[in-house]
XYZ file of C-alpha atoms in Angstrom:
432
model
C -12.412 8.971 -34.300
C -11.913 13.112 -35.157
C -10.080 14.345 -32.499
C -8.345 11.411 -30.985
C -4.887 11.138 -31.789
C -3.242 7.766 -33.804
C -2.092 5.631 -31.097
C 1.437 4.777 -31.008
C 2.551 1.327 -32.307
C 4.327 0.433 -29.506
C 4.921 -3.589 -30.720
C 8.681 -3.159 -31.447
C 9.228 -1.527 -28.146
C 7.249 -3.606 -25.755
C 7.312 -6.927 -27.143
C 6.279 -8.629 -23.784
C 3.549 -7.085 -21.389
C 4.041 -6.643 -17.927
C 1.810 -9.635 -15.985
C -0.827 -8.521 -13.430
C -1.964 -11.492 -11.709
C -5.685 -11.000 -10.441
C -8.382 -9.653 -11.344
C -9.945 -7.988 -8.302
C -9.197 -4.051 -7.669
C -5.353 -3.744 -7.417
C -4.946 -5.869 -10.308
C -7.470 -3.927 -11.818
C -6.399 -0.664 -10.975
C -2.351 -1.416 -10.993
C -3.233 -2.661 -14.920
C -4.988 0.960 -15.431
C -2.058 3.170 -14.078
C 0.284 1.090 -16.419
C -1.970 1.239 -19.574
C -2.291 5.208 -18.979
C 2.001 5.317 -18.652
C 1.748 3.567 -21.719
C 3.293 0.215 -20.096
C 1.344 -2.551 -21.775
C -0.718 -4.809 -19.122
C -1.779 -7.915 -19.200
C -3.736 -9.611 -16.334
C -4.103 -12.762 -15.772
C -7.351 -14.416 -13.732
C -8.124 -17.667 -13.190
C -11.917 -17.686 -12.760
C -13.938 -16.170 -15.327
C -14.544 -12.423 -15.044
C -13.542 -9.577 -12.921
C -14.219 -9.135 -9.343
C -14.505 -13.424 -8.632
C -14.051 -12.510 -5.041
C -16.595 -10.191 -4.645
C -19.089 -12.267 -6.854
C -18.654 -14.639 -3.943
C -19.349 -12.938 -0.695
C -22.353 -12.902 0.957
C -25.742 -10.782 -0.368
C -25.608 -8.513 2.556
C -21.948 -7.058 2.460
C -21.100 -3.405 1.692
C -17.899 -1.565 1.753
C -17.178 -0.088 5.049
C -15.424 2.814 3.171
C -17.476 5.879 1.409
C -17.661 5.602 -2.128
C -16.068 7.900 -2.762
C -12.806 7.484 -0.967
C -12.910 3.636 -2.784
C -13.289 4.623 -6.339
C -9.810 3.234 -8.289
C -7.786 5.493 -10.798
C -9.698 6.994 -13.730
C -13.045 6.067 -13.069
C -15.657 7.236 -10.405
C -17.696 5.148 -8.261
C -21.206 6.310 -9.801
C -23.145 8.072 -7.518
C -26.631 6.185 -7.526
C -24.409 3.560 -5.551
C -25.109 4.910 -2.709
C -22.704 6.083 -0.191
C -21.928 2.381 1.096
C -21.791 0.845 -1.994
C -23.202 -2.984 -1.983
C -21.500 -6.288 -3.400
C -23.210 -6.327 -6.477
C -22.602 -2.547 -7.410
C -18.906 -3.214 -6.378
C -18.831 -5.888 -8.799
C -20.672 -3.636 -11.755
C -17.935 -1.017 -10.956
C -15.599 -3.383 -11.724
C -16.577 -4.700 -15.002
C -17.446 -1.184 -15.874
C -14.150 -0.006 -14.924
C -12.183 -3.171 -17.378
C -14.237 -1.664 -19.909
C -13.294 1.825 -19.530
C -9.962 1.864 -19.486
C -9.869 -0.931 -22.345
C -7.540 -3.491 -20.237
C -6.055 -6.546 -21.697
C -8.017 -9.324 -19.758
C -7.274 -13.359 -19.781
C -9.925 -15.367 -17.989
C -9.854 -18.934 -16.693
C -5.528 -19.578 -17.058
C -4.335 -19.221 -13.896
C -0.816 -19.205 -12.922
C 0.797 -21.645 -10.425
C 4.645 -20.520 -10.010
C 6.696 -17.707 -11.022
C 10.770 -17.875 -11.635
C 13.163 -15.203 -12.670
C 14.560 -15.681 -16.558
C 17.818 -17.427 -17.213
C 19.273 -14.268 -18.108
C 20.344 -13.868 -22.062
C 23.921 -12.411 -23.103
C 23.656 -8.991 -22.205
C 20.819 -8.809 -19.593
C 21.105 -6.875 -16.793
C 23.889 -5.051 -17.923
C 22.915 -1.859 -19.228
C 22.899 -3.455 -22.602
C 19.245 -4.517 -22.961
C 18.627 -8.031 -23.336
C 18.088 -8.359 -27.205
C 14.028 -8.471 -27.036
C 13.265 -5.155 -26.802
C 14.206 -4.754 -22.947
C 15.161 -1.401 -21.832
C 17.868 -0.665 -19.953
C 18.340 -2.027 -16.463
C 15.243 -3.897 -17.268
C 17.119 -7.067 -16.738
C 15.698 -10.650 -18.082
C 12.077 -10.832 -16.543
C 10.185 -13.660 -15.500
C 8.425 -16.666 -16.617
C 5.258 -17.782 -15.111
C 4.019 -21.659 -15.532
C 0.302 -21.046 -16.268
C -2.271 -23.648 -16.476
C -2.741 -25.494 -19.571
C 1.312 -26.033 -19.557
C 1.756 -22.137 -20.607
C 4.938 -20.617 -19.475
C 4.867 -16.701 -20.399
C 7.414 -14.022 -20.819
C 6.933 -10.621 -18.935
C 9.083 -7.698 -18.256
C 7.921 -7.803 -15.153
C 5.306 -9.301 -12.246
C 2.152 -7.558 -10.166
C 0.968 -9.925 -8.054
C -2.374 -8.976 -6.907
C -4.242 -12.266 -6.099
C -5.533 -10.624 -2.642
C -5.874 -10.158 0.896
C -8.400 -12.909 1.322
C -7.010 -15.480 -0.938
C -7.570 -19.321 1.004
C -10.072 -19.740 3.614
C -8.425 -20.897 7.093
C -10.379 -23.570 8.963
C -8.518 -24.126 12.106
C -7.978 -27.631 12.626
C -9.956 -27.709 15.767
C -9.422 -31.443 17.964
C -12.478 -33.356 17.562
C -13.599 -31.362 14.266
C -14.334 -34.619 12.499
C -16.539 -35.955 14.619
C -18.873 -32.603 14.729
C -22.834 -34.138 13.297
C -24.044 -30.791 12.800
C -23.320 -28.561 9.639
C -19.645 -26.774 9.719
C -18.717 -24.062 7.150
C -16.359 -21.237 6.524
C -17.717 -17.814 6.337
C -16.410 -17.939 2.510
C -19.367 -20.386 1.659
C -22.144 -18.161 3.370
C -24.523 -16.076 1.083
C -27.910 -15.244 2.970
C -29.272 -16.735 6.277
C -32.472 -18.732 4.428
C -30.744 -22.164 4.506
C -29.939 -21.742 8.481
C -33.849 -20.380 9.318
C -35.081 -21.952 12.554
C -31.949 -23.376 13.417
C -29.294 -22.649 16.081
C -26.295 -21.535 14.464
C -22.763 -20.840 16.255
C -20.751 -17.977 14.496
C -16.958 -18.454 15.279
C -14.941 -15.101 14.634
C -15.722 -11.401 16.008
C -14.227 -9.699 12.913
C -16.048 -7.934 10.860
C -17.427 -10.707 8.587
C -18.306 -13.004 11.696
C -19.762 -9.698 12.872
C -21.985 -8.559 10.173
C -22.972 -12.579 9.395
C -24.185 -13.068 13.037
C -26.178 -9.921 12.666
C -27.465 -11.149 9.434
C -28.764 -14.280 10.651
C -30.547 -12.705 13.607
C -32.300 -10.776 11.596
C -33.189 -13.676 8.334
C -34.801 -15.837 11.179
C -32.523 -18.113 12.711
C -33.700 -19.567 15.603
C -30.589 -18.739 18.174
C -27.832 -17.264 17.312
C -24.072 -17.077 19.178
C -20.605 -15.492 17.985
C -17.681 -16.895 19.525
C -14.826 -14.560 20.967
C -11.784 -15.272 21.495
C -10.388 -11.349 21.897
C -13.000 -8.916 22.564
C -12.661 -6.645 19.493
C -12.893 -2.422 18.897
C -15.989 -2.168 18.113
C -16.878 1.413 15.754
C -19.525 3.041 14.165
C -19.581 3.538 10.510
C -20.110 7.421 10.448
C -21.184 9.403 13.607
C -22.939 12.996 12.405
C -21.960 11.905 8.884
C -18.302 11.613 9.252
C -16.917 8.327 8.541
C -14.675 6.589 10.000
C -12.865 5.781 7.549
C -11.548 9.135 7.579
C -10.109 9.114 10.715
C -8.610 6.137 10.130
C -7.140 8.263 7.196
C -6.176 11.102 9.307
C -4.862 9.081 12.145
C -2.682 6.050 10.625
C 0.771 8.274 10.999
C 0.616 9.785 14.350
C 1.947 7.790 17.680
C 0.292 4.644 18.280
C 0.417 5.449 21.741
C -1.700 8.577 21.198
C -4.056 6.701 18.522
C -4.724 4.200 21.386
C -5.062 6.835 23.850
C -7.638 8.994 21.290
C -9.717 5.665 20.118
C -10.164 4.466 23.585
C -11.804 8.031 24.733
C -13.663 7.957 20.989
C -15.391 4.489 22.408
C -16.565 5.397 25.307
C -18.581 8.329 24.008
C -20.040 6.429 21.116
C -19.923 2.859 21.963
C -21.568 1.028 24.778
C -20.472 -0.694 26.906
C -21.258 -4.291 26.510
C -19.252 -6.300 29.358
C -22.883 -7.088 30.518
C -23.371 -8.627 27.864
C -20.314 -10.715 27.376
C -18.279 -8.544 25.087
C -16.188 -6.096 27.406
C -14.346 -3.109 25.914
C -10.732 -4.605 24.578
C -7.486 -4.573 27.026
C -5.066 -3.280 24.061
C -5.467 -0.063 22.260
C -7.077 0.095 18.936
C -4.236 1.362 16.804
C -2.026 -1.077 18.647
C -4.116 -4.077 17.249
C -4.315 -2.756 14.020
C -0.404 -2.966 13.525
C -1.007 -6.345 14.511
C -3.202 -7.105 11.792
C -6.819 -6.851 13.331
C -8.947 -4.211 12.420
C -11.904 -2.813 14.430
C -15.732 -4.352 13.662
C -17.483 -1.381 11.939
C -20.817 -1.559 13.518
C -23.473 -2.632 10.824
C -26.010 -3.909 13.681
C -24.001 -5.931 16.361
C -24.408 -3.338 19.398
C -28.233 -3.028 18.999
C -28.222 -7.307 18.193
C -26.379 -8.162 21.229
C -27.790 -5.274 22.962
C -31.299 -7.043 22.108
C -29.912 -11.021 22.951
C -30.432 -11.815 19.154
C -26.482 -12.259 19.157
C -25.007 -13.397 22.038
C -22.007 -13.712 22.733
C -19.712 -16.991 24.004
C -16.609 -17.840 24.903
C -13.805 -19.092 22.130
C -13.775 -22.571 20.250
C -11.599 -25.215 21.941
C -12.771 -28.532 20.559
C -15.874 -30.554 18.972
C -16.856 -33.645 20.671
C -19.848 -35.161 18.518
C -22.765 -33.059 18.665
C -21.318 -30.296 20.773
C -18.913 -27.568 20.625
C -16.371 -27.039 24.111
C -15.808 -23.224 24.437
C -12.956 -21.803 26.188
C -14.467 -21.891 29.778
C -15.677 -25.335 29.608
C -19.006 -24.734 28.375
C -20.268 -27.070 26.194
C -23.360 -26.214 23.596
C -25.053 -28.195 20.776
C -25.302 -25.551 17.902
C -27.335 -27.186 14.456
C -24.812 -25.535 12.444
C -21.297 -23.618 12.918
C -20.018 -20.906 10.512
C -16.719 -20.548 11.416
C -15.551 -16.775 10.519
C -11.795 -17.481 11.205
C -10.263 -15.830 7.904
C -8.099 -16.354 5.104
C -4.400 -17.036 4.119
C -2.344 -15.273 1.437
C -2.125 -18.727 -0.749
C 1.408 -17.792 -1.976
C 3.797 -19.995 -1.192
C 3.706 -22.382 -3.955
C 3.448 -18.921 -6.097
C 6.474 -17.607 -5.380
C 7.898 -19.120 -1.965
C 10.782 -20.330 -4.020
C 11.905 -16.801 -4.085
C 12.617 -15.840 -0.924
C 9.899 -12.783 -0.922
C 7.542 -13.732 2.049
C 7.754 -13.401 5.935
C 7.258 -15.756 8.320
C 3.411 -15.481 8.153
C 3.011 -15.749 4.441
C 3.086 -11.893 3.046
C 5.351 -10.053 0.784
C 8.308 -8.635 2.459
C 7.814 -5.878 -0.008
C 4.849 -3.774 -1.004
C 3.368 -1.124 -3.630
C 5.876 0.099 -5.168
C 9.153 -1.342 -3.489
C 10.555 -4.458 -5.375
C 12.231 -7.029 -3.351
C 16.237 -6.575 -3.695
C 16.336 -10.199 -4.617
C 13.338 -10.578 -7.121
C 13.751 -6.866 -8.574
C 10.423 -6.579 -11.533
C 8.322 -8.254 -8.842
C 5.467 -6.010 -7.325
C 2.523 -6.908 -4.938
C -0.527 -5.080 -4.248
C -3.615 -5.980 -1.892
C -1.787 -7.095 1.036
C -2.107 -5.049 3.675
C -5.533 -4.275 5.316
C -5.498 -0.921 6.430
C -7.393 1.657 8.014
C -7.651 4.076 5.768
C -9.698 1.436 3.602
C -7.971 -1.047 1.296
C -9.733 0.270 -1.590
C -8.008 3.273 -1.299
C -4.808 2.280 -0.275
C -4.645 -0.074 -3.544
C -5.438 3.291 -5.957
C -2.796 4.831 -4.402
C -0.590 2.040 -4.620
C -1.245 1.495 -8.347
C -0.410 5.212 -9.281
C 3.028 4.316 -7.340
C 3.675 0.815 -8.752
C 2.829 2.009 -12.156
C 5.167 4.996 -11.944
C 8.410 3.124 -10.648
C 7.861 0.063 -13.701
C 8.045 3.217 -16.151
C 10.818 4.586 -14.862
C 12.246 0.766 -14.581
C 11.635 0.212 -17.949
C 12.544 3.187 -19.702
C 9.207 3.933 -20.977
C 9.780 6.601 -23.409
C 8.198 10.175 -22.526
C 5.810 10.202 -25.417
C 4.413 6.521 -24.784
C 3.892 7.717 -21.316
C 1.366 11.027 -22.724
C -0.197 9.018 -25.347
C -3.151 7.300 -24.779
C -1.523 3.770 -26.086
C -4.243 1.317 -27.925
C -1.989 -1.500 -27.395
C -2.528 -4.568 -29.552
C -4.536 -7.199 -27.903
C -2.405 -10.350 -28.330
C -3.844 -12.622 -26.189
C -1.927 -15.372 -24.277
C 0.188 -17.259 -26.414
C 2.527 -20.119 -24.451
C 6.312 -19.296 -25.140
C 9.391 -21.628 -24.789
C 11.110 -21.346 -21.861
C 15.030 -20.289 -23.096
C 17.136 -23.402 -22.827
């Protein structure tokens, strides 16, 4: 085309791609940052397109973050989204976004471990390591894909997400239950549970705004069981959202975060203690560092406000037809949705190497590598405040600048706008 410069071959400098495993947002936008530093990306997804987790959630979700404060590197969120933009305009974004920046894309090979490279004469020494490696680069990974591929990368982003396995607890008696039990990750709309009782288990945001959502497609009685009374916020109050608080907030004190949120609810939240959901004993911001984040308010006050949710006591057991809550209340729900979240699913990924804590995430994040799996990144792990959307644009810019540097991409690759060569997959031999 006039006016676009001739892109750089780039084959006999980056003869194997760095691997971005996922195809949700971080991989998405980690791939992006790369391609534009003129690293060559490839991702890798299992299912068949872009976005599979978002193609799965239910009809009703939005993001609880503005548009635009979610919009990835290089590519607005359009603006006849809407402010909160829904599920299926998250997912358009997405595909749109693969397509604009022109990203190398594998569907339906998904990968099952990752090892470090037997390391070749010379690797890791300054020397290179006699395929094109740069210095320091050191001898990359393998990763055992379905359909007995093993693949060669420089290096690793793993960004397979936040909500990755759905966790049932393995509630005593939860054989024997006769009614209908699901996890939130099979719900779509309310229309198969109309006229029926239905139980929601889980007071985080998606057991929030599914409870809501069946009170309102017309099932007959609906209940959300709480086990820790959650922070309940609005969305925006006079237009300001809170997403930008949480933005504006996440490095001060906890102490004074708690202290600020706590006088923040009682102005704009009710109180519902009447109604069997008192105002939490622990401070907002002190919760969050322990991994729960506050229920933005998409209709629960004004539902259990009305009685159309109400509120029970936790899940202890199943015994037959009925469901034993916490203080020894027993009810007969037709159907349970059990909203009691998801696991990382890494360990048989990488839990060879040494990289994950105790409760199954990286010990490192964005752009720090771990010191013993150097080349291995992660991205879309951490479920902030300031809106994981965000978080995982500003973590791709970072990852994306420390694997150039790392690899010794070469000034002028990094300002050109690199048409790399679309390869494809092709299996390799592991060395001997």
């Amino acid at each position: 085309m006039p006016g676009v410069p001739a892109a750089p071959d780039m084959s006999s400098t980056q003869p194997r791609p760095v691997y971005v495993i996922g195809a949700g947002p971080g991989g998405l936008a980690v791939a992006a940052a790369l391609r534009a530093r003129g690293v060559r990306a490839v991702v890798v997804e299992k299912s068949d397109g872009v976005g599979a987790s978002w193609r799965g959630h239910y009809a009703r979700l939005h993001l609880h973050t503005t548009r635009r404060l979610s919009a990835l590197p290089g590519l607005a969120i359009p603006r006849r989204f809407g402010r909160w933009v829904s599920r299926d305009d998250v997912v358009r974004y997405l595909e749109k976004y693969a397509e604009f920046h022109e990203l190398e894309l594998v569907t339906g090979v998904e990968v099952t471990r990752i090892e470090r490279a037997p390391a070749a004469a010379g690797a890791g020494d300054g020397a290179g390591d006699g395929d094109g490696a740069a210095a320091g680069e050191g001898p990359g990974w393998l990763l055992h894909a379905s359909g007995g591929r093993v693949l060669a990368g420089r290096a690793v982003v793993v960004a397979t997400g936040f909500n990755h396995t759905p966790r049932l607890p393995d509630w005593p008696g939860r054989d024997t239950y006769t009614g209908a039990l699901a996890h939130a990750s099979a719900y779509r709309d309310p229309k198969p549970y109309e006229g029926r009782d239905v139980l929601v288990v889980g007071a985080g945001n998606t057991g929030a705004e599914i409870a809501v959502d069946l009170a309102e497609g017309g099932a007959a009685r609906v209940r959300l069981a709480v086990r820790t009374a959650p922070h309940i916020v609005r969305r925006s109050t006079a237009g300001w959202p809170a997403q930008r608080t949480g933005i504006l907030v996440r490095r001060l004190p906890v102490r004074l975060v708690d202290r600020l949120g706590a006088l923040t609810a009682k102005v704009s939240v009710p109180d519902l203690t009447a109604y069997g959901l008192p105002r939490p004993e622990s401070g907002l911001y002190s919760r969050v560092r322990q991994g729960a984040i506050p229920v933005q308010d998409v209709g629960l006050i004004a539902a259990v406000r009305a009685g159309t949710v109400e509120p029970v006591a936790a899940v202890e057991a199943f015994d037959g037809a009925e469901v034993v809550l916490a203080d020894g209340s027993r009810i007969t729900p037709d159907a349970v949705v059990a909203a009691t979240g998801y696991r990382r699913g890494l360990e048989g990924l990488i839990g060879h190497l040494d990289v994950l804590d105790e409760r199954g995430r990286p010990l490192a994040h964005g752009r720090r590598t771990p010191a013993q799996a150097p080349g291995l990144y992660f991205t879309g792990f951490t479920n902030p405040i300031s809106g994981m959307f965000r978080e995982m644009a500003l973590d791709a810019e970072k990852i994306a600048k420390a694997l150039a540097r790392r690899l010794g991409v070469r000034a002028e690759a990094r300002r050109a706008a690199a048409h790399l060569p679309d390869t494809g997959l092709r299996p390799v031999d592991p060395p001997a």
